[in-house]
XYZ file of C-alpha atoms in Angstrom:
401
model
C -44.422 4.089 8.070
C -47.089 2.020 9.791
C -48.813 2.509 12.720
C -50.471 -0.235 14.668
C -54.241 0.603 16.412
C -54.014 -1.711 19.597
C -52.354 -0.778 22.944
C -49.048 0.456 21.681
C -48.342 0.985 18.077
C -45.527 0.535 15.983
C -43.679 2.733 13.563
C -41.609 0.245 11.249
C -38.292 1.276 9.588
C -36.181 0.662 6.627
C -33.310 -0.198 9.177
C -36.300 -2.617 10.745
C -35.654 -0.467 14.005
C -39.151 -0.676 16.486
C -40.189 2.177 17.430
C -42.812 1.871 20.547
C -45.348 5.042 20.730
C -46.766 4.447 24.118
C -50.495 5.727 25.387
C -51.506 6.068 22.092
C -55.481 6.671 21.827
C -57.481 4.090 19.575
C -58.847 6.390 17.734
C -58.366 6.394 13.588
C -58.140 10.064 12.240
C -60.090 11.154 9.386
C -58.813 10.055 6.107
C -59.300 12.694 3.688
C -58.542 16.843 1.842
C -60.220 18.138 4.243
C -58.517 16.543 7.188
C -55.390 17.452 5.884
C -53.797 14.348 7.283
C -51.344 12.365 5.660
C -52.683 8.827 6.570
C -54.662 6.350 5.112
C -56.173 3.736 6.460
C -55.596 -0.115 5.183
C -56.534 -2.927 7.198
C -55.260 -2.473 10.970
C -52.417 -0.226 9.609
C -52.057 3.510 8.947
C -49.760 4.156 6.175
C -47.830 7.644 5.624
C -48.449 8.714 2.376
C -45.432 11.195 2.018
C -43.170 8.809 2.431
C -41.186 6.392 4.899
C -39.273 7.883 8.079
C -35.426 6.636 8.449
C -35.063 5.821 12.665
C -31.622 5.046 13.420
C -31.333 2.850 16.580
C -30.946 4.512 20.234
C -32.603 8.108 18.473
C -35.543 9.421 19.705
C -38.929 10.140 17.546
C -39.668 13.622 17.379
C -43.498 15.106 17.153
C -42.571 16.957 14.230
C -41.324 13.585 12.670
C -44.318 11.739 13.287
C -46.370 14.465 11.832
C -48.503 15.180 15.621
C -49.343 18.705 14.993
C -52.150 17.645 12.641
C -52.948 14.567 14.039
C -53.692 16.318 17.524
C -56.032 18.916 15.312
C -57.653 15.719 13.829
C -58.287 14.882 17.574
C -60.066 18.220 18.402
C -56.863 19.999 19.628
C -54.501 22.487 18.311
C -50.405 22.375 17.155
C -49.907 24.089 20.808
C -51.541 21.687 22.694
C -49.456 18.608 20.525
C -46.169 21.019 20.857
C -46.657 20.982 24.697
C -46.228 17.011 24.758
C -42.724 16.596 23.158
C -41.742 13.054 22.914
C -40.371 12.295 26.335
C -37.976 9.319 26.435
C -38.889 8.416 30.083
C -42.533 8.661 30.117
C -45.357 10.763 29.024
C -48.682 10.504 26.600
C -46.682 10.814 23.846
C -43.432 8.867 24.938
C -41.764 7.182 21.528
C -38.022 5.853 21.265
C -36.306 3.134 19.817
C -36.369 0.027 21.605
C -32.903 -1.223 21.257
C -33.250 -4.489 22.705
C -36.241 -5.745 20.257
C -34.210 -3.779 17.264
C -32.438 -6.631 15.354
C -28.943 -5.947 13.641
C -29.020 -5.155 10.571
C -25.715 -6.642 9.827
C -25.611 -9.741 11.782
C -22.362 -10.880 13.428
C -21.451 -12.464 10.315
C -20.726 -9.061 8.873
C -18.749 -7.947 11.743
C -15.478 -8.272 10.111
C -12.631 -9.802 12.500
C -10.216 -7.498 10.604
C -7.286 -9.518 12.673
C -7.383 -13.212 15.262
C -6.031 -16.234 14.528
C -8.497 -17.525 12.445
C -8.068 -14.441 9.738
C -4.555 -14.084 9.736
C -3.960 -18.216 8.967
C -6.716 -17.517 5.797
C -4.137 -14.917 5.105
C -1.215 -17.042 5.482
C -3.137 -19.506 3.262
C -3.730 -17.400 0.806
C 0.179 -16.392 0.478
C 0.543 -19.958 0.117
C -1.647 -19.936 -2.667
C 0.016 -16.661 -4.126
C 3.340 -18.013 -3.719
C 2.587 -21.486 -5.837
C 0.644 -19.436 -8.712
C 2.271 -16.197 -8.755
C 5.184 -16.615 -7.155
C 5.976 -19.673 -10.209
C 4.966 -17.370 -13.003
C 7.254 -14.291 -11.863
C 9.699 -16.975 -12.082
C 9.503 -17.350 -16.059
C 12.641 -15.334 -16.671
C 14.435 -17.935 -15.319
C 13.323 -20.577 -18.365
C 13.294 -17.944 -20.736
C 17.035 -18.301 -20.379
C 16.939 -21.876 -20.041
C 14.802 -22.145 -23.311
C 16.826 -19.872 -24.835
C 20.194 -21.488 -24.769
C 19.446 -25.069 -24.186
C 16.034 -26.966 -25.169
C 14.769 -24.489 -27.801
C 17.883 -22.849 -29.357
C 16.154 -22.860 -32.583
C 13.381 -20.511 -31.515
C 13.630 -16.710 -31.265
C 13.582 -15.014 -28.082
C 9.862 -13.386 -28.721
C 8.572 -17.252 -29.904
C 9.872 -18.320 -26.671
C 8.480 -15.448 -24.056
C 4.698 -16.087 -25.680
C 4.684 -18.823 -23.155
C 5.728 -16.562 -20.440
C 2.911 -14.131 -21.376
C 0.366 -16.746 -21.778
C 1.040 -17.742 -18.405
C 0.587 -13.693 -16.964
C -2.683 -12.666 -18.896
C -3.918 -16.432 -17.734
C -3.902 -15.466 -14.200
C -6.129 -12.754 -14.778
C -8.382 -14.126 -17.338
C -10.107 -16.590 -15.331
C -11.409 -14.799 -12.884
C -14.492 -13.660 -15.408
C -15.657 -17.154 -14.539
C -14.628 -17.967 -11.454
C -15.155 -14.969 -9.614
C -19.039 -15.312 -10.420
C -18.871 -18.877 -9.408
C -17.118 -17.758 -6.106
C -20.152 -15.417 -5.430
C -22.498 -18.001 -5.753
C -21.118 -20.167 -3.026
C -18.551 -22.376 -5.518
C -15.286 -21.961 -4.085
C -13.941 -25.328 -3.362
C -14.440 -27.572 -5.886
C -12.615 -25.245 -8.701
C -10.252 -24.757 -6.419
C -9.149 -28.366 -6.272
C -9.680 -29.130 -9.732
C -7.828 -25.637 -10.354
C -5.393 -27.259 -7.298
C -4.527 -30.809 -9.807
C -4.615 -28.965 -12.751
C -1.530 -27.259 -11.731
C 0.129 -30.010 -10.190
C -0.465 -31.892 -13.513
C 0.601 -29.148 -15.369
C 3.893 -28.559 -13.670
C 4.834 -32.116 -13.829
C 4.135 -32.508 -17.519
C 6.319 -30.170 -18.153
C 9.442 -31.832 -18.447
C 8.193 -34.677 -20.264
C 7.403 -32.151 -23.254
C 9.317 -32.515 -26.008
C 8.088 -30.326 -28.980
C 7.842 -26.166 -28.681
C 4.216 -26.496 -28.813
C 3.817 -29.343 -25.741
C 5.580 -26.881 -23.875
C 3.210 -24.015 -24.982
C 0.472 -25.880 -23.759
C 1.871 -27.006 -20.479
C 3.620 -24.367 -18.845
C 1.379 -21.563 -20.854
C -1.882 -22.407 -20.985
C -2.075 -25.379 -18.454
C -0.517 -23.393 -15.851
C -2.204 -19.836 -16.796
C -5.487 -21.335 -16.510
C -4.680 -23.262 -13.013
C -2.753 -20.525 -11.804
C -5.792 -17.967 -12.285
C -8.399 -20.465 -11.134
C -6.634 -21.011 -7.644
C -5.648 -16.819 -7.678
C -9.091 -15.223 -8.503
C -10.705 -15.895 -5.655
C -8.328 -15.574 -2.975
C -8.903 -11.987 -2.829
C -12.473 -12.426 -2.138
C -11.834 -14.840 0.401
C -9.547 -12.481 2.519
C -11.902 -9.775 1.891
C -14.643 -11.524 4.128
C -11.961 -11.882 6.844
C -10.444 -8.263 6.785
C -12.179 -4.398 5.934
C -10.205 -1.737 8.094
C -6.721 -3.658 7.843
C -7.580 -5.348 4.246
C -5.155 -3.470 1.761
C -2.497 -4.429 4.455
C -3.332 -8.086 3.927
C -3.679 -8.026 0.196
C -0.050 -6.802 0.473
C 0.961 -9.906 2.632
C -1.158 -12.218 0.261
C 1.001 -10.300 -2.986
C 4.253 -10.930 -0.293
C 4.011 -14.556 -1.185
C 4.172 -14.054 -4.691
C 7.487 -11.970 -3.826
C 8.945 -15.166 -1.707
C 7.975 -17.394 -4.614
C 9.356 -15.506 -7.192
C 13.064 -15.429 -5.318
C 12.597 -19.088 -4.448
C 11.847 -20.903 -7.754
C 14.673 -19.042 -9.641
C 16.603 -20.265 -6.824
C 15.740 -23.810 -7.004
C 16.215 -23.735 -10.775
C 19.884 -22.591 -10.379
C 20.781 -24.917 -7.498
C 18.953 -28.335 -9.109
C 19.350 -27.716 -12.976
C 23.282 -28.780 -13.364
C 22.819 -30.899 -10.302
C 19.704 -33.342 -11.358
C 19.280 -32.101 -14.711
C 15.316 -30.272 -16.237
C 13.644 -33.251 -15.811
C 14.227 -33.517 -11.595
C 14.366 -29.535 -11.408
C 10.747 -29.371 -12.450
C 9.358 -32.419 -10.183
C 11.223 -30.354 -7.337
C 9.324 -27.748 -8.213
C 5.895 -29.695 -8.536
C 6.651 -31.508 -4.936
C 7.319 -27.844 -3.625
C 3.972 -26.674 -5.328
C 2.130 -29.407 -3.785
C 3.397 -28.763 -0.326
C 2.553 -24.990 -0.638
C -1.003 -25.923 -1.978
C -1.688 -28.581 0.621
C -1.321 -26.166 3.185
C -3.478 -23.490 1.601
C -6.546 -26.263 1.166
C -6.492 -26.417 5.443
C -6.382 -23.219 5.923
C -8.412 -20.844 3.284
C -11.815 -20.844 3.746
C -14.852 -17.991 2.761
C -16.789 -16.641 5.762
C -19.781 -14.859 4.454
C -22.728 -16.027 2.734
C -23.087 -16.398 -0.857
C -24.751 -13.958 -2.751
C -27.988 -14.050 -4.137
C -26.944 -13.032 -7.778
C -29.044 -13.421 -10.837
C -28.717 -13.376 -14.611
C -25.584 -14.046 -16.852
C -21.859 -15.549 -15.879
C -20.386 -12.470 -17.150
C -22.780 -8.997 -16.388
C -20.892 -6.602 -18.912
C -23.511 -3.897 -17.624
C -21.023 -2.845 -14.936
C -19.056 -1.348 -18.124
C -21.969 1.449 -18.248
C -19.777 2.888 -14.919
C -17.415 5.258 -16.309
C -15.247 5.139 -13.093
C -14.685 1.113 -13.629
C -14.599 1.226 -17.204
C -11.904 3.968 -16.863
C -10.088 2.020 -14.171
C -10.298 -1.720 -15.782
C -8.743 -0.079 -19.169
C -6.229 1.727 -17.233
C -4.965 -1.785 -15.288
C -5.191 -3.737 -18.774
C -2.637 -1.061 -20.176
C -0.500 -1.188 -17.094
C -0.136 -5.064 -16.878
C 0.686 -5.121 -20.918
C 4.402 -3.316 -19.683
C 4.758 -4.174 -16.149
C 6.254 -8.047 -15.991
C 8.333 -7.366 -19.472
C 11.663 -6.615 -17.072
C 10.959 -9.869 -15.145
C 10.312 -11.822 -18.265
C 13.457 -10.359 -20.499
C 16.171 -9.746 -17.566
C 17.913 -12.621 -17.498
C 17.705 -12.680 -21.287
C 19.172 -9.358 -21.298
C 22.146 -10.415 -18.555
C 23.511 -13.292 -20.935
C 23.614 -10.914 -23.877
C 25.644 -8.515 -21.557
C 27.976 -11.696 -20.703
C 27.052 -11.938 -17.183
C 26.803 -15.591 -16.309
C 23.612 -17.850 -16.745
C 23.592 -18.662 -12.837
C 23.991 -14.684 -11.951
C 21.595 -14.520 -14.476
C 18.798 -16.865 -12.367
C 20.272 -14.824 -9.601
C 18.579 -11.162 -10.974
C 15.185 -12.495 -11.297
C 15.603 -14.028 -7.852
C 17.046 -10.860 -6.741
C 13.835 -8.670 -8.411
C 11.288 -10.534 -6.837
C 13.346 -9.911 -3.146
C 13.031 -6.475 -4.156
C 9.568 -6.616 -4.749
C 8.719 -7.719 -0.873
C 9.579 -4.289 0.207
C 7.377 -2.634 -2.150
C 4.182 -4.813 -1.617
C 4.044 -5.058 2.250
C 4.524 -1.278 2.373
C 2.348 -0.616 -0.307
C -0.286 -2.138 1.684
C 0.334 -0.299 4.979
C -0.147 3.028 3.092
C -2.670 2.218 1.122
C -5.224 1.429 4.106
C -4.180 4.931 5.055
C -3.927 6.954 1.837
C -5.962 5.127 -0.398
C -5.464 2.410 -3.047
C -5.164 4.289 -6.182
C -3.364 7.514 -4.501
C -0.668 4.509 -3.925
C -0.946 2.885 -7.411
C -0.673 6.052 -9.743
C 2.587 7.248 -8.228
C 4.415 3.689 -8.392
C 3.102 2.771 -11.933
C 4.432 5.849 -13.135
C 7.576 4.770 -11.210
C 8.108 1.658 -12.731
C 7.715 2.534 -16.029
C 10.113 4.909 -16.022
C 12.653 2.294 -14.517
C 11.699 -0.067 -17.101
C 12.515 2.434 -19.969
């Protein structure tokens, strides 16, 4: 706390709040043990020695705050005489309260989150798009599992052929280590079109593969990589839009995925004995690109970047128990929690339903999931995020067994 010597002096905060003690003598008490004062003088400013008093804006300064008993007995007067003058708000010797009007924010209207307008619900809408292309294609794998299964890669067992489904769902994750760091240091867009061609690239490779392992490489690890480079970040980005209402758009943004998820298997039953693989997955790639296009107007970070420091990946914030706990706990959960989209339409043919009904249950699943992730949302901004996650993990597992 500092106090200023000319005309009216200043008591500085943490919050930077100004704090104007009016009528205050020019006179610099003793310094000292036996003044019994804790001030010392340095420069033009008197420092408290104790410590630094937290002001917030529009409170008043009390005596006993600004230590004024024993400054008034370093003045030649008594506690009495300083308890007679309580700070008066109005006027008086002793008047002190905030001045809200020289008080800057401490905030700044850029951290005033919208939580709702135009502007944040089309970043929202954008980011759907974005979940729908990357997500939204991947929850779509149990579609070519069957595919693979009884047409271009009969030779392959069923587990050879789902390790390019599950490259594709621990790839969506995995990037994030990077880019998420590269998102908080103000590098969103340019990974995000490069992550934006990759996938386009990617998806219409695909068909052109021939071998087991082109495939591999395409639609796993081509697709994982863009897939996770364009998801990672969107999550930050809607979090600078949304605070109060933000678990309700996360469940929007994980709505796309849904939509996706029911489309693509949809496509790939309507176009496959119509046009053949080859045109199936360029329908896809044209429907991709559409999806994407829209997502590079709209999507855009509001806040500043942060000022971070030190390595790419800080594995420090592992010393937290809490996150350590809860990071292992979501790495066990995702290990189990795709294996009925990835293996249900596998599971249909072996139970002689047909191959298009087949397409039809992972389309079907994905419809299903809308429900769950737009309400999932709404009660988590009111119960909590993890009070909502326990109790439907433990759900679908048990459905999955």
């Amino acid at each position: 706390m500092g106090l200023e010597e000319e005309g009216s002096s200043t008591i500085s905060t943490p919050q930077r709040t100004l704090v104007h003690v009016e009528n205050e003598p020019d006179v610099t008490p003793p310094y000292g043990p036996e003044a019994n004062i804790p001030y010392k003088k340095s420069g033009n400013e008197m420092t408290d020695v104790e410590g630094v008093i937290s002001i917030q804006p529009g409170a008043s300064v009390t005596p006993d705050m600004v230590e004024l008993p024993k400054y008034s007995q370093a003045m030649g007067g008594t506690d009495t005489d300083a308890r007679k003058k309580p700070c008066d708000t109005e006027k008086g010797e002793h008047s002190t309260k905030v001045d809200e009007k020289e008080a800057p924010d401490t905030l700044g209207e850029e951290y005033q989150y919208p939580d709702g307008g135009w502007r944040a619900w089309s970043v929202v809408f954008g980011g759907s798009c974005v979940t729908f292309s990357t997500f939204g294609f991947v929850n779509a794998w149990g579609a070519f599992q069957a595919y693979y299964e009884n047409v271009k890669f009969p030779d392959h067992s069923p587990s050879s052929i789902a390790w390019i489904g599950s490259i594709q769902y621990s790839l969506i994750f995995v990037p994030g280590i990077i880019v998420g760091r590269l998102f908080d240091r103000g590098y969103f867009r340019a990974p995000f079109v490069f992550a934006n061609l990759l996938l386009l690239l990617a998806t219409f490779l695909i068909p052109e593969c021939k071998q087991f392992y082109q495939t591999l490489l395409c639609q796993g690890i081509l697709t994982g990589v863009a897939s996770g480079m364009m998801f990672s970040p969107i999550l930050a980005v809607v979090s600078h839009w949304f605070k109060a209402r933000r678990q309700l758009a996360f469940g929007l943004l994980a709505v796309g995925s849904s939509i996706g998820g029911t489309v693509f298997p949809l496509i790939v039953r309507a176009t496959l004995p119509a046009v053949g693989f080859k045109w199936t997955m360029r329908i896809l790639g044209f429907v991709i690109l559409a999806t994407t296009s829209i997502a590079q107007l709209l999507l855009k970070p509001r806040l500043p970047p942060r000022k971070t420091r030190g390595r790419v990946i800080d594995i420090s914030q592992f010393k937290n128990v809490a996150f350590s706990i809860y990071t292992a706990a979501s790495v066990i959960g995702f290990l189990g929690i795709y294996t009925m989209l990835t293996y249900v339409a596998t599971y249909a043919t072996q139970r002689n339903v047909s191959q298009s009904m087949a397409y039809n249950l992972v389309a079907i699943a994905n419809a299903a999931s809308l429900i769950g992730r737009l309400t999932t949302g709404l009660l988590a901004d009111k119960y909590g995020p993890l009070n909502i996650m326990t109790p439907f993990t433990f759900s679908a597992a048990i459905f999955t067994y």
